[in-house]
Amino acid sequence: MDRDAERPRERGPRVATSEGLEALSGLRGALERSSTAERVADALRERIIDGALAPGARLSEEALGQALGVSRNTLREAFRLLGHERLLVHRFNRGVFVAEPELADVVDLYRVRRALELDAVRRADRSPKGAVARVGAAVEEGEAAAGRGDWWGVGTANMRFHQALAALADSPRTDEVVRRLLAELRLVFHAMAAPRDFHVPYVALNRRIHRLLEEGRLEEAAEELSDYFDVAERQLVEAFSEEPEGVGEPDPR
Amino acid sequence: MDRDAERPRERGPRVATSEGLEALSGLRGALERSSTAERVADALRERIIDGALAPGARLSEEALGQALGVSRNTLREAFRLLGHERLLVHRFNRGVFVAEPELADVVDLYRVRRALELDAVRRADRSPKGAVARVGAAVEEGEAAAGRGDWWGVGTANMRFHQALAALADSPRTDEVVRRLLAELRLVFHAMAAPRDFHVPYVALNRRIHRLLEEGRLEEAAEELSDYFDVAERQLVEAFSEEPEGVGEPDPR
DNA sequence: GATCGGTGAATTGTTCAACAATCCTCATGA
DNA sequence: TCATGAGGATTGTTGAACAATTCACCGATC
């Protein structure tokens, strides 16, 4: 075989990059054409996260492919994308299903989040500029949503809050891992009874943590966050224990 | 407390599950036939990790597919799999390449590892039985490899050591994340000059950490590990900085 | 009546061939 | 030297096909 594979040619054509052009680099993401598989994955992710596709539901390749107007092969690529995010589980020869987090998953989710987010908060003094401000923005978003009684919006803002906390670590990999954990957590919320009462109380807590961050009292912020996790996890575990879960899942056949 | 393990709906046939059957559940993984894509991914992963496929190498769909005797579609599935592990990078309309970690990746890698592994060590008192022993096994494996001058084996044992440390957290997600980080780190080693001198000194350090773990002196173990990270990271960063290897690395667009 | 076993439809796993879209190389011309 | 196309090579995506597997249904048996 080709052991010694060809490396991409170095020293490519070096275009005259005036510094002004650098400003455009931000647009790159927008211009970047995405593959159909990715767009399909985006669409499905949305449906899963907002609950249109319930946990445990099976996603038929043929039916979905026809509905979305893509081929089975492309759809499979999208499935794999979401499988990696743990939103779908792929069972060999059996198909893909929307993931059904169980109690053990909830506990595990919080274990990893605790490690990563606490570490991020503790090193917030070395965070890039604007990172703490973004935490504040998420707090305000949550307060606004709570003000107009939009509890789903509160949940979304809450996610953004924690994503912003993770971003304090200034680490792309931390960002990615936490994003995945939070998406999974959304799935957990669908399995519990009263998401309204779950999200809302944390608005005030978020505000407190942000204030501590702004004042540079990182250790206190970390402790506050740790308590936060304790409470939230316990609440989720309770909700999961009493909940008989998955009642009346009609299998469409 | 044992929820439905894998079947979404199971109402009717309740087999008399004697407790003895539970013991078999461990075998399930072994029986599970893997898809061709997964096997292809395994083969490629091996070649990447042991260096047969150098960082930056481009993997042609047609050529590789023919060489491995699988269709392009299946090969693409395997590419996706390895892309998620960050061993391959997929550039739209351009193909897949073996990842080329840069300095920033090294730093990021260590940042996440530090957070997760330190957290795991600190909660080692709540680890499942045998977890600390597995750390010890990795230490001995490293010592044996060092004894016979097998520095690549030392590197492998080192990976296993850190994987075992992460396992102290008793968290499947931590395991998975760390496994991915370590695989990526292997790639980094290929880009540096003298891996021999890099791995060997840590054998003694691993032994010290394991001893502290056994004695339950977790905080000291964590501190030792933290120093470990400091040294290793600095060494890697240096190796990356002086290394002329990456010169003329054209920024991928 | 419940369990076991087989039959057949439905679904997934995998391959193949084809075409469109895109990128890369290279020759050409100013 | 630099820009410009044209052509070839490679990837993105589709649709169809077939093998392999699962699942639901239906008797046969005790």
mmCIF file of N, CA and C in Angstrom, chain B residues 152-243:
data_model
loop_
_atom_site.group_PDB
_atom_site.id
_atom_site.type_symbol
_atom_site.label_atom_id
_atom_site.label_comp_id
_atom_site.label_asym_id
_atom_site.label_seq_id
_atom_site.Cartn_x
_atom_site.Cartn_y
_atom_site.Cartn_z
ATOM 1 N N TRP B 152 8.152 2.480 22.296
ATOM 2 C CA TRP B 152 6.788 2.623 21.782
ATOM 3 C C TRP B 152 5.813 1.941 22.742
ATOM 4 N N GLY B 153 6.255 0.814 23.268
ATOM 5 C CA GLY B 153 5.443 0.121 24.254
ATOM 6 C C GLY B 153 5.253 0.975 25.499
ATOM 7 N N VAL B 154 6.303 1.716 25.851
ATOM 8 C CA VAL B 154 6.188 2.617 26.995
ATOM 9 C C VAL B 154 5.108 3.660 26.723
ATOM 10 N N GLY B 155 5.110 4.164 25.519
ATOM 11 C CA GLY B 155 4.095 5.148 25.159
ATOM 12 C C GLY B 155 2.697 4.562 25.264
ATOM 13 N N THR B 156 2.545 3.351 24.757
ATOM 14 C CA THR B 156 1.241 2.696 24.831
ATOM 15 C C THR B 156 0.806 2.514 26.280
ATOM 16 N N ALA B 157 1.724 2.045 27.102
ATOM 17 C CA ALA B 157 1.408 1.840 28.512
ATOM 18 C C ALA B 157 1.042 3.161 29.180
ATOM 19 N N ASN B 158 1.713 4.197 28.756
ATOM 20 C CA ASN B 158 1.431 5.511 29.304
ATOM 21 C C ASN B 158 -0.010 5.934 29.005
ATOM 22 N N MET B 159 -0.407 5.690 27.768
ATOM 23 C CA MET B 159 -1.802 5.968 27.391
ATOM 24 C C MET B 159 -2.761 5.184 28.289
ATOM 25 N N ARG B 160 -2.423 3.925 28.452
ATOM 26 C CA ARG B 160 -3.308 3.084 29.253
ATOM 27 C C ARG B 160 -3.356 3.582 30.701
ATOM 28 N N PHE B 161 -2.232 4.060 31.162
ATOM 29 C CA PHE B 161 -2.178 4.611 32.512
ATOM 30 C C PHE B 161 -3.176 5.772 32.644
ATOM 31 N N HIS B 162 -3.126 6.662 31.699
ATOM 32 C CA HIS B 162 -4.018 7.822 31.812
ATOM 33 C C HIS B 162 -5.472 7.437 31.587
ATOM 34 N N GLN B 163 -5.673 6.473 30.716
ATOM 35 C CA GLN B 163 -7.037 5.986 30.534
ATOM 36 C C GLN B 163 -7.546 5.403 31.852
ATOM 37 N N ALA B 164 -6.678 4.710 32.542
ATOM 38 C CA ALA B 164 -7.063 4.115 33.825
ATOM 39 C C ALA B 164 -7.324 5.203 34.863
ATOM 40 N N LEU B 165 -6.539 6.247 34.821
ATOM 41 C CA LEU B 165 -6.793 7.365 35.734
ATOM 42 C C LEU B 165 -8.186 7.943 35.473
ATOM 43 N N ALA B 166 -8.482 8.168 34.213
ATOM 44 C CA ALA B 166 -9.787 8.732 33.866
ATOM 45 C C ALA B 166 -10.907 7.814 34.336
ATOM 46 N N ALA B 167 -10.650 6.516 34.274
ATOM 47 C CA ALA B 167 -11.680 5.547 34.657
ATOM 48 C C ALA B 167 -12.021 5.639 36.138
ATOM 49 N N LEU B 168 -11.159 6.276 36.905
ATOM 50 C CA LEU B 168 -11.448 6.435 38.332
ATOM 51 C C LEU B 168 -12.719 7.245 38.545
ATOM 52 N N ALA B 169 -13.055 8.062 37.562
ATOM 53 C CA ALA B 169 -14.254 8.891 37.690
ATOM 54 C C ALA B 169 -15.527 8.055 37.587
ATOM 55 N N ASP B 170 -15.378 6.815 37.104
ATOM 56 C CA ASP B 170 -16.542 5.945 36.969
ATOM 57 C C ASP B 170 -17.608 6.605 36.104
ATOM 58 N N SER B 171 -17.175 7.107 34.982
ATOM 59 C CA SER B 171 -18.100 7.843 34.120
ATOM 60 C C SER B 171 -17.848 7.482 32.662
ATOM 61 N N PRO B 172 -18.814 6.838 32.039
ATOM 62 C CA PRO B 172 -18.631 6.412 30.647
ATOM 63 C C PRO B 172 -18.268 7.576 29.732
ATOM 64 N N ARG B 173 -18.875 8.726 29.969
ATOM 65 C CA ARG B 173 -18.593 9.850 29.088
ATOM 66 C C ARG B 173 -17.178 10.370 29.291
ATOM 67 N N THR B 174 -16.735 10.380 30.515
ATOM 68 C CA THR B 174 -15.348 10.768 30.739
ATOM 69 C C THR B 174 -14.414 9.798 30.029
ATOM 70 N N ASP B 175 -14.698 8.515 30.162
ATOM 71 C CA ASP B 175 -13.879 7.531 29.476
ATOM 72 C C ASP B 175 -13.797 7.829 27.993
ATOM 73 N N GLU B 176 -14.934 8.072 27.422
ATOM 74 C CA GLU B 176 -14.955 8.267 25.971
ATOM 75 C C GLU B 176 -14.192 9.518 25.570
ATOM 76 N N VAL B 177 -14.428 10.591 26.257
ATOM 77 C CA VAL B 177 -13.747 11.833 25.908
ATOM 78 C C VAL B 177 -12.237 11.661 26.041
ATOM 79 N N VAL B 178 -11.820 11.072 27.133
ATOM 80 C CA VAL B 178 -10.382 10.912 27.348
ATOM 81 C C VAL B 178 -9.777 9.977 26.306
ATOM 82 N N ARG B 179 -10.501 8.961 25.963
ATOM 83 C CA ARG B 179 -9.981 8.054 24.929
ATOM 84 C C ARG B 179 -9.723 8.831 23.644
ATOM 85 N N ARG B 180 -10.637 9.673 23.309
ATOM 86 C CA ARG B 180 -10.459 10.465 22.093
ATOM 87 C C ARG B 180 -9.269 11.400 22.220
ATOM 88 N N LEU B 181 -9.142 12.033 23.355
ATOM 89 C CA LEU B 181 -8.038 12.960 23.545
ATOM 90 C C LEU B 181 -6.702 12.237 23.429
ATOM 91 N N LEU B 182 -6.642 11.048 23.998
ATOM 92 C CA LEU B 182 -5.378 10.316 23.974
ATOM 93 C C LEU B 182 -5.029 9.847 22.570
ATOM 94 N N ALA B 183 -6.034 9.434 21.825
ATOM 95 C CA ALA B 183 -5.761 9.025 20.446
ATOM 96 C C ALA B 183 -5.198 10.211 19.669
ATOM 97 N N GLU B 184 -5.763 11.353 19.918
ATOM 98 C CA GLU B 184 -5.271 12.542 19.243
ATOM 99 C C GLU B 184 -3.828 12.834 19.654
ATOM 100 N N LEU B 185 -3.564 12.594 20.912
ATOM 101 C CA LEU B 185 -2.220 12.864 21.420
ATOM 102 C C LEU B 185 -1.183 11.976 20.732
ATOM 103 N N ARG B 186 -1.597 10.780 20.418
ATOM 104 C CA ARG B 186 -0.697 9.885 19.701
ATOM 105 C C ARG B 186 -0.249 10.529 18.402
ATOM 106 N N LEU B 187 -1.163 11.191 17.779
ATOM 107 C CA LEU B 187 -0.858 11.901 16.543
ATOM 108 C C LEU B 187 0.192 12.973 16.789
ATOM 109 N N VAL B 188 0.068 13.613 17.931
ATOM 110 C CA VAL B 188 1.027 14.665 18.265
ATOM 111 C C VAL B 188 2.428 14.083 18.364
ATOM 112 N N PHE B 189 2.520 12.923 18.944
ATOM 113 C CA PHE B 189 3.840 12.319 19.128
ATOM 114 C C PHE B 189 4.543 12.089 17.791
ATOM 115 N N HIS B 190 3.755 11.774 16.785
ATOM 116 C CA HIS B 190 4.365 11.543 15.480
ATOM 117 C C HIS B 190 5.008 12.806 14.940
ATOM 118 N N ALA B 191 4.531 13.933 15.388
ATOM 119 C CA ALA B 191 5.032 15.190 14.848
ATOM 120 C C ALA B 191 6.252 15.682 15.613
ATOM 121 N N MET B 192 6.638 14.968 16.648
ATOM 122 C CA MET B 192 7.794 15.450 17.408
ATOM 123 C C MET B 192 9.023 14.571 17.149
ATOM 124 N N ALA B 193 10.140 15.075 17.578
ATOM 125 C CA ALA B 193 11.402 14.477 17.150
ATOM 126 C C ALA B 193 11.750 13.189 17.891
ATOM 127 N N ALA B 194 11.877 13.264 19.200
ATOM 128 C CA ALA B 194 12.429 12.133 19.932
ATOM 129 C C ALA B 194 11.429 11.564 20.923
ATOM 130 N N PRO B 195 10.502 10.776 20.439
ATOM 131 C CA PRO B 195 9.478 10.239 21.335
ATOM 132 C C PRO B 195 10.088 9.365 22.423
ATOM 133 N N ARG B 196 11.222 8.773 22.131
ATOM 134 C CA ARG B 196 11.854 7.928 23.136
ATOM 135 C C ARG B 196 12.097 8.707 24.424
ATOM 136 N N ASP B 197 12.770 9.826 24.285
ATOM 137 C CA ASP B 197 13.111 10.587 25.481
ATOM 138 C C ASP B 197 11.872 11.172 26.142
ATOM 139 N N PHE B 198 10.812 11.247 25.321
ATOM 140 C CA PHE B 198 9.625 11.852 25.900
ATOM 141 C C PHE B 198 8.917 10.897 26.861
ATOM 142 N N HIS B 199 8.740 9.685 26.420
ATOM 143 C CA HIS B 199 7.902 8.776 27.209
ATOM 144 C C HIS B 199 8.600 8.243 28.453
ATOM 145 N N VAL B 200 9.831 7.843 28.284
ATOM 146 C CA VAL B 200 10.468 7.032 29.311
ATOM 147 C C VAL B 200 10.491 7.664 30.707
ATOM 148 N N PRO B 201 10.796 8.938 30.828
ATOM 149 C CA PRO B 201 10.919 9.495 32.181
ATOM 150 C C PRO B 201 9.646 9.388 33.014
ATOM 151 N N TYR B 202 8.538 9.186 32.355
ATOM 152 C CA TYR B 202 7.280 9.219 33.102
ATOM 153 C C TYR B 202 6.968 7.911 33.803
ATOM 154 N N VAL B 203 7.724 6.887 33.482
ATOM 155 C CA VAL B 203 7.460 5.602 34.119
ATOM 156 C C VAL B 203 7.537 5.730 35.636
ATOM 157 N N ALA B 204 8.586 6.397 36.084
ATOM 158 C CA ALA B 204 8.758 6.543 37.530
ATOM 159 C C ALA B 204 7.647 7.394 38.130
ATOM 160 N N LEU B 205 7.271 8.441 37.417
ATOM 161 C CA LEU B 205 6.207 9.315 37.908
ATOM 162 C C LEU B 205 4.896 8.558 38.044
ATOM 163 N N ASN B 206 4.610 7.734 37.054
ATOM 164 C CA ASN B 206 3.377 6.956 37.105
ATOM 165 C C ASN B 206 3.361 6.080 38.355
ATOM 166 N N ARG B 207 4.496 5.480 38.617
ATOM 167 C CA ARG B 207 4.591 4.623 39.784
ATOM 168 C C ARG B 207 4.280 5.417 41.053
ATOM 169 N N ARG B 208 4.842 6.601 41.155
ATOM 170 C CA ARG B 208 4.606 7.429 42.356
ATOM 171 C C ARG B 208 3.130 7.756 42.510
ATOM 172 N N ILE B 209 2.523 8.135 41.407
ATOM 173 C CA ILE B 209 1.110 8.501 41.485
ATOM 174 C C ILE B 209 0.270 7.306 41.917
ATOM 175 N N HIS B 210 0.590 6.173 41.369
ATOM 176 C CA HIS B 210 -0.186 4.992 41.738
ATOM 177 C C HIS B 210 -0.040 4.678 43.218
ATOM 178 N N ARG B 211 1.173 4.842 43.725
ATOM 179 C CA ARG B 211 1.373 4.543 45.138
ATOM 180 C C ARG B 211 0.526 5.475 46.000
ATOM 181 N N LEU B 212 0.544 6.738 45.646
ATOM 182 C CA LEU B 212 -0.260 7.701 46.405
ATOM 183 C C LEU B 212 -1.742 7.333 46.344
ATOM 184 N N LEU B 213 -2.184 6.894 45.196
ATOM 185 C CA LEU B 213 -3.584 6.491 45.048
ATOM 186 C C LEU B 213 -3.897 5.324 45.979
ATOM 187 N N GLU B 214 -3.011 4.359 45.987
ATOM 188 C CA GLU B 214 -3.241 3.189 46.816
ATOM 189 C C GLU B 214 -3.340 3.546 48.294
ATOM 190 N N GLU B 215 -2.554 4.556 48.667
ATOM 191 C CA GLU B 215 -2.560 4.957 50.070
ATOM 192 C C GLU B 215 -3.678 5.929 50.379
ATOM 193 N N GLY B 216 -4.463 6.229 49.371
ATOM 194 C CA GLY B 216 -5.597 7.122 49.602
ATOM 195 C C GLY B 216 -5.216 8.582 49.738
ATOM 196 N N ARG B 217 -3.992 8.916 49.411
ATOM 197 C CA ARG B 217 -3.580 10.325 49.502
ATOM 198 C C ARG B 217 -3.911 11.011 48.179
ATOM 199 N N LEU B 218 -5.199 11.223 48.007
ATOM 200 C CA LEU B 218 -5.687 11.652 46.704
ATOM 201 C C LEU B 218 -5.212 13.051 46.336
ATOM 202 N N GLU B 219 -5.256 13.942 47.315
ATOM 203 C CA GLU B 219 -4.888 15.316 46.983
ATOM 204 C C GLU B 219 -3.431 15.399 46.545
ATOM 205 N N GLU B 220 -2.597 14.627 47.209
ATOM 206 C CA GLU B 220 -1.187 14.612 46.807
ATOM 207 C C GLU B 220 -1.031 13.999 45.422
ATOM 208 N N ALA B 221 -1.784 12.953 45.171
ATOM 209 C CA ALA B 221 -1.727 12.324 43.852
ATOM 210 C C ALA B 221 -2.134 13.334 42.772
ATOM 211 N N ALA B 222 -3.175 14.085 43.088
ATOM 212 C CA ALA B 222 -3.650 15.073 42.121
ATOM 213 C C ALA B 222 -2.581 16.123 41.858
ATOM 214 N N GLU B 223 -1.907 16.528 42.934
ATOM 215 C CA GLU B 223 -0.881 17.543 42.743
ATOM 216 C C GLU B 223 0.276 17.003 41.914
ATOM 217 N N GLU B 224 0.641 15.787 42.233
ATOM 218 C CA GLU B 224 1.721 15.161 41.463
ATOM 219 C C GLU B 224 1.333 15.099 39.983
ATOM 220 N N LEU B 225 0.111 14.725 39.743
ATOM 221 C CA LEU B 225 -0.361 14.624 38.367
ATOM 222 C C LEU B 225 -0.366 15.986 37.699
ATOM 223 N N SER B 226 -0.721 16.979 38.468
ATOM 224 C CA SER B 226 -0.760 18.327 37.905
ATOM 225 C C SER B 226 0.635 18.760 37.464
ATOM 226 N N ASP B 227 1.627 18.493 38.311
ATOM 227 C CA ASP B 227 3.005 18.796 37.926
ATOM 228 C C ASP B 227 3.374 18.025 36.663
ATOM 229 N N TYR B 228 2.990 16.782 36.666
ATOM 230 C CA TYR B 228 3.195 15.912 35.519
ATOM 231 C C TYR B 228 2.724 16.611 34.251
ATOM 232 N N PHE B 229 1.519 17.106 34.298
ATOM 233 C CA PHE B 229 0.967 17.776 33.123
ATOM 234 C C PHE B 229 1.793 18.999 32.757
ATOM 235 N N ASP B 230 2.157 19.755 33.756
ATOM 236 C CA ASP B 230 2.966 20.950 33.494
ATOM 237 C C ASP B 230 4.209 20.594 32.702
ATOM 238 N N VAL B 231 4.933 19.621 33.215
ATOM 239 C CA VAL B 231 6.194 19.242 32.580
ATOM 240 C C VAL B 231 5.963 18.716 31.172
ATOM 241 N N ALA B 232 5.040 17.790 31.063
ATOM 242 C CA ALA B 232 4.808 17.161 29.764
ATOM 243 C C ALA B 232 4.360 18.193 28.734
ATOM 244 N N GLU B 233 3.478 19.052 29.159
ATOM 245 C CA GLU B 233 2.983 20.048 28.216
ATOM 246 C C GLU B 233 4.111 20.964 27.771
ATOM 247 N N ARG B 234 4.909 21.413 28.735
ATOM 248 C CA ARG B 234 5.989 22.314 28.370
ATOM 249 C C ARG B 234 6.937 21.629 27.394
ATOM 250 N N GLN B 235 7.230 20.373 27.678
ATOM 251 C CA GLN B 235 8.135 19.634 26.814
ATOM 252 C C GLN B 235 7.573 19.516 25.391
ATOM 253 N N LEU B 236 6.289 19.236 25.320
ATOM 254 C CA LEU B 236 5.664 19.107 23.999
ATOM 255 C C LEU B 236 5.656 20.437 23.271
ATOM 256 N N VAL B 237 5.336 21.468 23.990
ATOM 257 C CA VAL B 237 5.287 22.778 23.368
ATOM 258 C C VAL B 237 6.657 23.150 22.821
ATOM 259 N N GLU B 238 7.680 22.875 23.613
ATOM 260 C CA GLU B 238 9.041 23.152 23.134
ATOM 261 C C GLU B 238 9.343 22.362 21.874
ATOM 262 N N ALA B 239 9.041 21.076 21.953
ATOM 263 C CA ALA B 239 9.311 20.229 20.790
ATOM 264 C C ALA B 239 8.613 20.779 19.562
ATOM 265 N N PHE B 240 7.468 21.327 19.754
ATOM 266 C CA PHE B 240 6.702 21.840 18.623
ATOM 267 C C PHE B 240 7.275 23.153 18.115
ATOM 268 N N SER B 241 7.835 23.914 19.007
ATOM 269 C CA SER B 241 8.306 25.233 18.619
ATOM 270 C C SER B 241 9.599 25.145 17.822
ATOM 271 N N GLU B 242 10.531 24.348 18.300
ATOM 272 C CA GLU B 242 11.807 24.291 17.597
ATOM 273 C C GLU B 242 11.743 23.416 16.368
ATOM 274 N N GLU B 243 10.805 22.515 16.408
ATOM 275 C CA GLU B 243 10.678 21.568 15.301
ATOM 276 C C GLU B 243 10.554 22.297 13.968
#
